[in-house]
Amino acid sequence: MKLTILGSSSALPTSERYPSAHVLNAHERLYLIDCGEGTQMQLRRNRIRISGINHIFISHLHGDHVFGLYGLLSTFNLMNRKQPLNLYTPGNYKNILLSHLKDFDINLNFELVFTDLAGRDLIEILDDKYITVSAFPLEHRVPTFGFIFREKPTDRKMLKESIDIYNIPISAIQRIKKGDDYITEAGDIIKNELITINPPEPLSFAYCSDTKYFKRMASFVKDVDLLYHEATFESSQERLAAATGHSTSVQAATVAKDAGAGELLIGHFSARYKDISLLVEEARTVFPETVGAVDGKTYEVKAF
Amino acid sequence: MKLTILGSSSALPTSERYPSAHVLNAHERLYLIDCGEGTQMQLRRNRIRISGINHIFISHLHGDHVFGLYGLLSTFNLMNRKQPLNLYTPGNYKNILLSHLKDFDINLNFELVFTDLAGRDLIEILDDKYITVSAFPLEHRVPTFGFIFREKPTDRKMLKESIDIYNIPISAIQRIKKGDDYITEAGDIIKNELITINPPEPLSFAYCSDTKYFKRMASFVKDVDLLYHEATFESSQERLAAATGHSTSVQAATVAKDAGAGELLIGHFSARYKDISLLVEEARTVFPETVGAVDGKTYEVKAF
């Protein structure tokens, strides 16, 4: 899994940072997370295959996370998309979106499949071939959700040489990969751990933006490998952060630490910070494995 | 007057060209013409003072001319704008816009002043200190308007040396600049043309996008100094152009020629043209003074 940052500004974009948008590539499937103004241009600039996007996750209905959606849908249409598009949003966005498309004379050639996000608990919203995605509530000025993407466990790997040693027929391999022992024709039991090795650990990525700090958040993103967490403000602006429903970089780091995350990626920076190194340094005092998001940069999700 | 191109693509943006947006600087006042997705980022990138925009002209309600407006209004708000903003749009856009802002929790700190464009004739929609702006109907798939910006005639210029020669008091100068002759204390009449020179010719700029070719257009933009005209397609695609309500570059050049324009700037190029030199060359066979729009470039309006 790898995450490309398309926009790392907060509500006010700068010449360096676009509004919130991120694309997760998991096994060459693309998952778009938030869709601020300019998302389709940032996708093109970063040579990301727009037509590969089948799922769009919108954290909340603030413009800096949504206003790129109209242009992107229109572009899908002009590219003659037929594939259904899955949209996950809070706030009963379906009616707003459909009436706006109508106002702009846009008749989609493809189906929109809506999932309305609601509730106070972690809830699974997608289960496809390679990953599951769950949503969980954040605390912002309007209903807002975070997302956690988890790879599914894969089969155990056969030790190639064991096939020759024990003369294992192809027909038996599927079951062995699932964890079964192998029973030879003579009736000998060959323990699974002798003929297979562990598969790579399933990776996980969580996205938390926009939100103020709250203690329960860490439990939603427990043990995640890569945590993206908003860090709109520096530590001294904790009061302003709370009042506007945002976090400081130290609060983001506290969530990462309490969750036992592998790595922390901070973003959604206020336009007041021309240079975000202060925010990164502050976060590192609490959680050393912190990096600051840069538009156009791709971050590998690594096992920890 | 000078025009900066913020976006010269048609509906499908490319990595080089953003959707339609243009800013006219007339006497250091900024007039935004269309507002495609990414307009605010393009304004920042080109170091154009966003707060200097008090008038936005929207040619028609297709997304590639409008979808940057929500983000721009939201940014005005975050920048604490108090100044009223004038919006000129067809299609009774007021209700659409206000309901959409409400859906996104945006309460503007400033007043929006709407002018709804309608009718089949050239009609003046703005008369400020330095310029007048008129709208005229284009022929597209939805109600669409072009705009013509004309500098107001300025006063005649005093010949500095004549003030000494004829001993002209300061109190008389205002009237002389308006064209009066000067009458000396002795009663001699000094002809105005002896003591003043012509002011610079008032400049004019017209914007025509989106539209199919129609004969009457040239009369709306008669004698304009700089004509921006859409040229979505090359000449061989005339049928496709007509069917989609667009023009070829040769049709754009024909309008410029018939109108007696000074210079033609073509834009709104289909994404199929990675290189637009064919479109420019075709147009030049009909109207030699043709240039092709480039995002981020500024074009002086020159007298002809």
mmCIF file of C-alpha atoms in Angstrom, chain B residues 54-220:
data_model
loop_
_atom_site.group_PDB
_atom_site.id
_atom_site.type_symbol
_atom_site.label_atom_id
_atom_site.label_comp_id
_atom_site.label_asym_id
_atom_site.label_seq_id
_atom_site.Cartn_x
_atom_site.Cartn_y
_atom_site.Cartn_z
ATOM 1 C CA ASN B 54 -14.786 42.740 -7.028
ATOM 2 C CA HIS B 55 -16.535 41.559 -10.195
ATOM 3 C CA ILE B 56 -16.925 38.009 -11.484
ATOM 4 C CA PHE B 57 -18.459 37.373 -14.904
ATOM 5 C CA ILE B 58 -19.697 33.827 -15.561
ATOM 6 C CA SER B 59 -20.429 33.107 -19.216
ATOM 7 C CA HIS B 60 -22.670 30.081 -18.595
ATOM 8 C CA LEU B 61 -23.518 27.403 -16.084
ATOM 9 C CA HIS B 62 -21.250 24.602 -17.202
ATOM 10 C CA GLY B 63 -18.926 23.240 -14.547
ATOM 11 C CA ASP B 64 -15.682 23.998 -16.355
ATOM 12 C CA HIS B 65 -16.568 27.702 -16.126
ATOM 13 C CA VAL B 66 -17.960 27.728 -12.569
ATOM 14 C CA PHE B 67 -16.610 25.007 -10.294
ATOM 15 C CA GLY B 68 -13.824 27.199 -8.929
ATOM 16 C CA LEU B 69 -16.317 29.682 -7.546
ATOM 17 C CA TYR B 70 -17.214 27.791 -4.371
ATOM 18 C CA GLY B 71 -13.611 27.557 -3.273
ATOM 19 C CA LEU B 72 -12.917 31.171 -4.186
ATOM 20 C CA LEU B 73 -15.922 32.469 -2.223
ATOM 21 C CA SER B 74 -14.891 30.332 0.725
ATOM 22 C CA THR B 75 -11.369 31.769 0.513
ATOM 23 C CA PHE B 76 -12.695 35.350 0.360
ATOM 24 C CA ASN B 77 -14.563 34.508 3.546
ATOM 25 C CA LEU B 78 -11.520 33.077 5.301
ATOM 26 C CA MET B 79 -9.592 36.199 4.258
ATOM 27 C CA ASN B 80 -12.276 38.148 6.101
ATOM 28 C CA ARG B 81 -13.581 39.990 3.062
ATOM 29 C CA LYS B 82 -16.127 42.703 3.806
ATOM 30 C CA GLN B 83 -16.359 44.302 0.348
ATOM 31 C CA PRO B 84 -19.475 43.326 -1.677
ATOM 32 C CA LEU B 85 -18.803 40.990 -4.601
ATOM 33 C CA ASN B 86 -20.635 41.438 -7.889
ATOM 34 C CA LEU B 87 -21.602 38.298 -9.785
ATOM 35 C CA TYR B 88 -22.882 38.400 -13.366
ATOM 36 C CA THR B 89 -24.352 35.081 -14.483
ATOM 37 C CA PRO B 90 -27.123 33.701 -16.669
ATOM 38 C CA GLY B 91 -29.531 30.992 -15.598
ATOM 39 C CA ASN B 92 -30.767 32.485 -12.345
ATOM 40 C CA TYR B 93 -27.707 31.153 -10.557
ATOM 41 C CA LYS B 94 -28.464 32.966 -7.302
ATOM 42 C CA ASN B 95 -30.653 30.228 -5.845
ATOM 43 C CA ILE B 96 -28.302 27.443 -6.899
ATOM 44 C CA LEU B 97 -25.317 29.178 -5.349
ATOM 45 C CA LEU B 98 -26.975 30.209 -2.111
ATOM 46 C CA SER B 99 -28.375 26.752 -1.463
ATOM 47 C CA HIS B 100 -25.023 25.160 -2.208
ATOM 48 C CA LEU B 101 -23.179 27.478 0.186
ATOM 49 C CA LYS B 102 -25.726 26.586 2.851
ATOM 50 C CA ASP B 103 -25.227 22.846 2.245
ATOM 51 C CA PHE B 104 -21.525 23.397 2.908
ATOM 52 C CA ASP B 105 -21.898 25.397 6.064
ATOM 53 C CA ILE B 106 -20.493 28.574 4.424
ATOM 54 C CA ASN B 107 -21.898 31.803 5.836
ATOM 55 C CA LEU B 108 -20.463 34.674 3.865
ATOM 56 C CA ASN B 109 -19.249 37.769 5.745
ATOM 57 C CA PHE B 110 -19.799 39.852 2.646
ATOM 58 C CA GLU B 111 -22.645 40.714 0.329
ATOM 59 C CA LEU B 112 -23.167 39.031 -3.044
ATOM 60 C CA VAL B 113 -24.721 41.334 -5.631
ATOM 61 C CA PHE B 114 -26.278 39.335 -8.470
ATOM 62 C CA THR B 115 -26.917 40.472 -12.024
ATOM 63 C CA ASP B 116 -28.870 37.909 -14.020
ATOM 64 C CA LEU B 117 -27.937 37.903 -17.701
ATOM 65 C CA ALA B 118 -30.738 37.478 -20.228
ATOM 66 C CA GLY B 119 -31.981 38.780 -23.556
ATOM 67 C CA ARG B 120 -30.956 38.737 -27.212
ATOM 68 C CA ASP B 121 -29.105 42.060 -27.454
ATOM 69 C CA LEU B 122 -25.966 43.807 -26.318
ATOM 70 C CA ILE B 123 -26.725 45.237 -22.890
ATOM 71 C CA GLU B 124 -24.552 47.279 -20.538
ATOM 72 C CA ILE B 125 -24.132 45.527 -17.194
ATOM 73 C CA LEU B 126 -21.421 47.607 -15.485
ATOM 74 C CA ASP B 127 -20.315 51.229 -15.634
ATOM 75 C CA ASP B 128 -17.530 52.067 -13.203
ATOM 76 C CA LYS B 129 -14.824 54.720 -13.030
ATOM 77 C CA TYR B 130 -12.618 53.439 -15.855
ATOM 78 C CA ILE B 131 -14.613 50.972 -17.936
ATOM 79 C CA THR B 132 -18.013 49.825 -19.092
ATOM 80 C CA VAL B 133 -18.898 46.161 -19.518
ATOM 81 C CA SER B 134 -21.645 44.883 -21.807
ATOM 82 C CA ALA B 135 -22.979 41.355 -22.242
ATOM 83 C CA PHE B 136 -24.274 39.788 -25.452
ATOM 84 C CA PRO B 137 -25.785 36.382 -26.213
ATOM 85 C CA LEU B 138 -23.679 33.537 -27.570
ATOM 86 C CA GLU B 139 -24.987 30.279 -29.026
ATOM 87 C CA HIS B 140 -24.195 27.270 -26.877
ATOM 88 C CA ARG B 141 -26.117 24.378 -25.365
ATOM 89 C CA VAL B 142 -27.319 26.452 -22.394
ATOM 90 C CA PRO B 143 -27.870 30.246 -22.096
ATOM 91 C CA THR B 144 -24.413 31.749 -22.579
ATOM 92 C CA PHE B 145 -23.098 35.294 -22.771
ATOM 93 C CA GLY B 146 -20.031 37.041 -24.084
ATOM 94 C CA PHE B 147 -18.628 40.201 -22.519
ATOM 95 C CA ILE B 148 -17.059 43.324 -23.924
ATOM 96 C CA PHE B 149 -14.946 45.578 -21.734
ATOM 97 C CA ARG B 150 -14.403 49.116 -23.010
ATOM 98 C CA GLU B 151 -12.229 51.767 -21.423
ATOM 99 C CA LYS B 152 -13.990 55.084 -21.026
ATOM 100 C CA PRO B 153 -12.613 57.958 -23.084
ATOM 101 C CA THR B 154 -10.232 59.955 -20.968
ATOM 102 C CA ASP B 155 -9.703 63.729 -20.963
ATOM 103 C CA ARG B 156 -7.507 65.401 -23.579
ATOM 104 C CA LYS B 157 -3.893 65.906 -22.461
ATOM 105 C CA MET B 158 -2.620 69.474 -21.884
ATOM 106 C CA LEU B 159 0.501 70.450 -23.780
ATOM 107 C CA LYS B 160 2.622 71.461 -20.793
ATOM 108 C CA GLU B 161 4.440 74.282 -22.606
ATOM 109 C CA SER B 162 1.112 75.919 -23.643
ATOM 110 C CA ILE B 163 0.391 76.690 -19.996
ATOM 111 C CA ASP B 164 3.413 79.017 -19.886
ATOM 112 C CA ILE B 165 2.988 80.383 -23.401
ATOM 113 C CA TYR B 166 -0.614 81.485 -22.893
ATOM 114 C CA ASN B 167 -0.365 81.953 -19.127
ATOM 115 C CA ILE B 168 -3.299 79.586 -18.501
ATOM 116 C CA PRO B 169 -4.518 79.569 -14.878
ATOM 117 C CA ILE B 170 -5.006 76.197 -13.121
ATOM 118 C CA SER B 171 -8.716 76.949 -12.751
ATOM 119 C CA ALA B 172 -9.171 76.798 -16.541
ATOM 120 C CA ILE B 173 -7.386 73.508 -17.141
ATOM 121 C CA GLN B 174 -10.242 71.153 -16.202
ATOM 122 C CA ARG B 175 -12.515 72.656 -18.917
ATOM 123 C CA ILE B 176 -9.736 72.709 -21.544
ATOM 124 C CA LYS B 177 -9.076 69.017 -20.940
ATOM 125 C CA LYS B 178 -12.776 68.411 -21.671
ATOM 126 C CA GLY B 179 -12.277 70.099 -25.071
ATOM 127 C CA ASP B 180 -13.022 73.807 -24.485
ATOM 128 C CA ASP B 181 -10.989 76.465 -26.180
ATOM 129 C CA TYR B 182 -9.129 78.909 -23.898
ATOM 130 C CA ILE B 183 -10.132 82.556 -23.891
ATOM 131 C CA THR B 184 -7.369 84.847 -22.698
ATOM 132 C CA GLU B 185 -7.968 87.886 -20.437
ATOM 133 C CA ALA B 186 -7.612 90.009 -23.578
ATOM 134 C CA GLY B 187 -10.448 88.032 -25.160
ATOM 135 C CA ASP B 188 -8.341 86.096 -27.679
ATOM 136 C CA ILE B 189 -9.578 82.585 -28.477
ATOM 137 C CA ILE B 190 -6.883 79.889 -28.308
ATOM 138 C CA LYS B 191 -8.164 76.843 -30.140
ATOM 139 C CA ASN B 192 -8.226 73.653 -28.037
ATOM 140 C CA GLU B 193 -6.140 71.708 -30.575
ATOM 141 C CA LEU B 194 -3.289 74.211 -30.133
ATOM 142 C CA ILE B 195 -2.942 73.569 -26.406
ATOM 143 C CA THR B 196 -3.942 69.888 -26.016
ATOM 144 C CA ILE B 197 -3.267 66.573 -27.658
ATOM 145 C CA ASN B 198 -5.508 63.562 -28.148
ATOM 146 C CA PRO B 199 -5.684 61.176 -25.186
ATOM 147 C CA PRO B 200 -4.745 57.543 -25.841
ATOM 148 C CA GLU B 201 -7.511 55.696 -27.694
ATOM 149 C CA PRO B 202 -9.804 53.865 -25.271
ATOM 150 C CA LEU B 203 -8.993 50.155 -25.423
ATOM 151 C CA SER B 204 -11.463 47.332 -25.650
ATOM 152 C CA PHE B 205 -11.432 43.598 -24.933
ATOM 153 C CA ALA B 206 -14.107 41.021 -25.757
ATOM 154 C CA TYR B 207 -14.582 37.484 -24.446
ATOM 155 C CA CYS B 208 -16.543 34.892 -26.454
ATOM 156 C CA SER B 209 -16.746 31.406 -24.926
ATOM 157 C CA ASP B 210 -18.444 28.944 -25.265
ATOM 158 C CA THR B 211 -20.189 29.389 -28.577
ATOM 159 C CA LYS B 212 -20.763 27.950 -31.971
ATOM 160 C CA TYR B 213 -20.127 30.222 -34.943
ATOM 161 C CA PHE B 214 -22.929 32.608 -35.900
ATOM 162 C CA LYS B 215 -22.799 35.568 -38.215
ATOM 163 C CA ARG B 216 -24.185 38.185 -35.860
ATOM 164 C CA MET B 217 -21.366 37.700 -33.347
ATOM 165 C CA ALA B 218 -18.993 39.961 -35.293
ATOM 166 C CA SER B 219 -21.389 42.891 -34.862
ATOM 167 C CA PHE B 220 -21.317 42.496 -31.071
#
